[in-house]
Amino acid sequence: MDNAPALEISDLAVYRGVLRVVDDVSFTVPSGTYVGLLGLNGAGKSSLMAALSGTLPVRSGTIRLNGEDITRARPWERSAAGLALVPAGRQLFGELTVADNLLVGGHLSNKAERHVNVDAVCDLFPMLREKLNQKARELSGGQQQMVAIGRALMANPKVLLLDEPSEGLAPVVVDQMFEAISKLRDTRSLAVLLAEQNASAGSLCDSMLVMTTGRITLMDSAQQKDVNAVAQAMFSS
Ligand SMILES: Nc1ncnc2c1ncn2[C@@H]1O[C@H](COP(=O)(O)OP(=O)(O)OP(=O)(O)O)[C@@H](O)[C@H]1O
Ligand SMILES: [Mg+2]
């Protein structure tokens, strides 16, 4: 469907054991827009990301990708349909080179396409070009995050789920990371769901949601991006 939002989540409920970690969550990510998902430790951001990418089952509700119901689709089917996750904690293969980590993300493409895509990732994050033959574990946290984002981009996704890209980075590196994401925003048309604890991620986003113990407690669809309201919603439970 041409006019369908890139990602549409309706009345989603997800459990971990007996705990309802995603509780009747509904929102959309329109094509080409960035939606911030702000929440403290344990709010349910990663559980929502896992349900969206297909590694945690959905109890009830629906997930649509460009109008297509993917609620019960297998993870690789979602990936082939244009959804990519940049997981929390990066999850790189530390013993593999940066190039090999990127190529893992491009395994569905042919060799020529993979080559073009590695080049495009290096254009986006120029410092990766001279690190291609280095082991991923030798890179700094910020550089590793760029590899993790680059690996997801290798699949040419339409929707990108970014789970706490600032996690574990020093403040100055967080600024560089957000600048890199801002460059991504300027250079590619992607729908992005950006989970963060760091409210300054709001400056990258068209709209913001706040998640508190599994529920969406603030939806800033008016695009006012009222930082005080966001902070208040994040810290109330
Ligand atoms: N593997 C797991 N097994 C059981 N419970 C879990 C697991 N991972 C998370 N939880 C619980 O699920 C709830 C939601 O956690 P989740 O990791 O989704 O939150 P989060 O917003 O991503 O937090 P953080 O900012 O710390 O990454 C919390 O109560 C947490 O304790
Ligand atoms: Mg998390």
Short mmCIF file of N, CA and C and ligand atoms in Angstrom, two decimals, residues 45-46 88 163-164, ligand 2:
data_model
loop_
_atom_site.label_atom_id
_atom_site.label_comp_id
_atom_site.label_asym_id
_atom_site.label_seq_id
_atom_site.Cartn_x
_atom_site.Cartn_y
_atom_site.Cartn_z
N LYS A 45 11.57 -0.77 26.01
CA LYS A 45 11.99 -0.37 24.65
C LYS A 45 12.56 -1.56 23.87
N SER A 46 13.50 -2.28 24.49
CA SER A 46 14.14 -3.40 23.78
C SER A 46 13.16 -4.55 23.55
N ALA A 88 20.61 -3.30 20.81
CA ALA A 88 21.26 -2.70 21.97
C ALA A 88 22.58 -3.42 22.21
N ASP A 163 18.29 0.68 18.62
CA ASP A 163 18.10 0.48 20.06
C ASP A 163 19.26 1.07 20.85
N GLU A 164 19.03 2.22 21.43
CA GLU A 164 19.99 2.92 22.30
C GLU A 164 21.39 3.05 21.72
MG MG B 2 16.93 -1.82 26.15
#
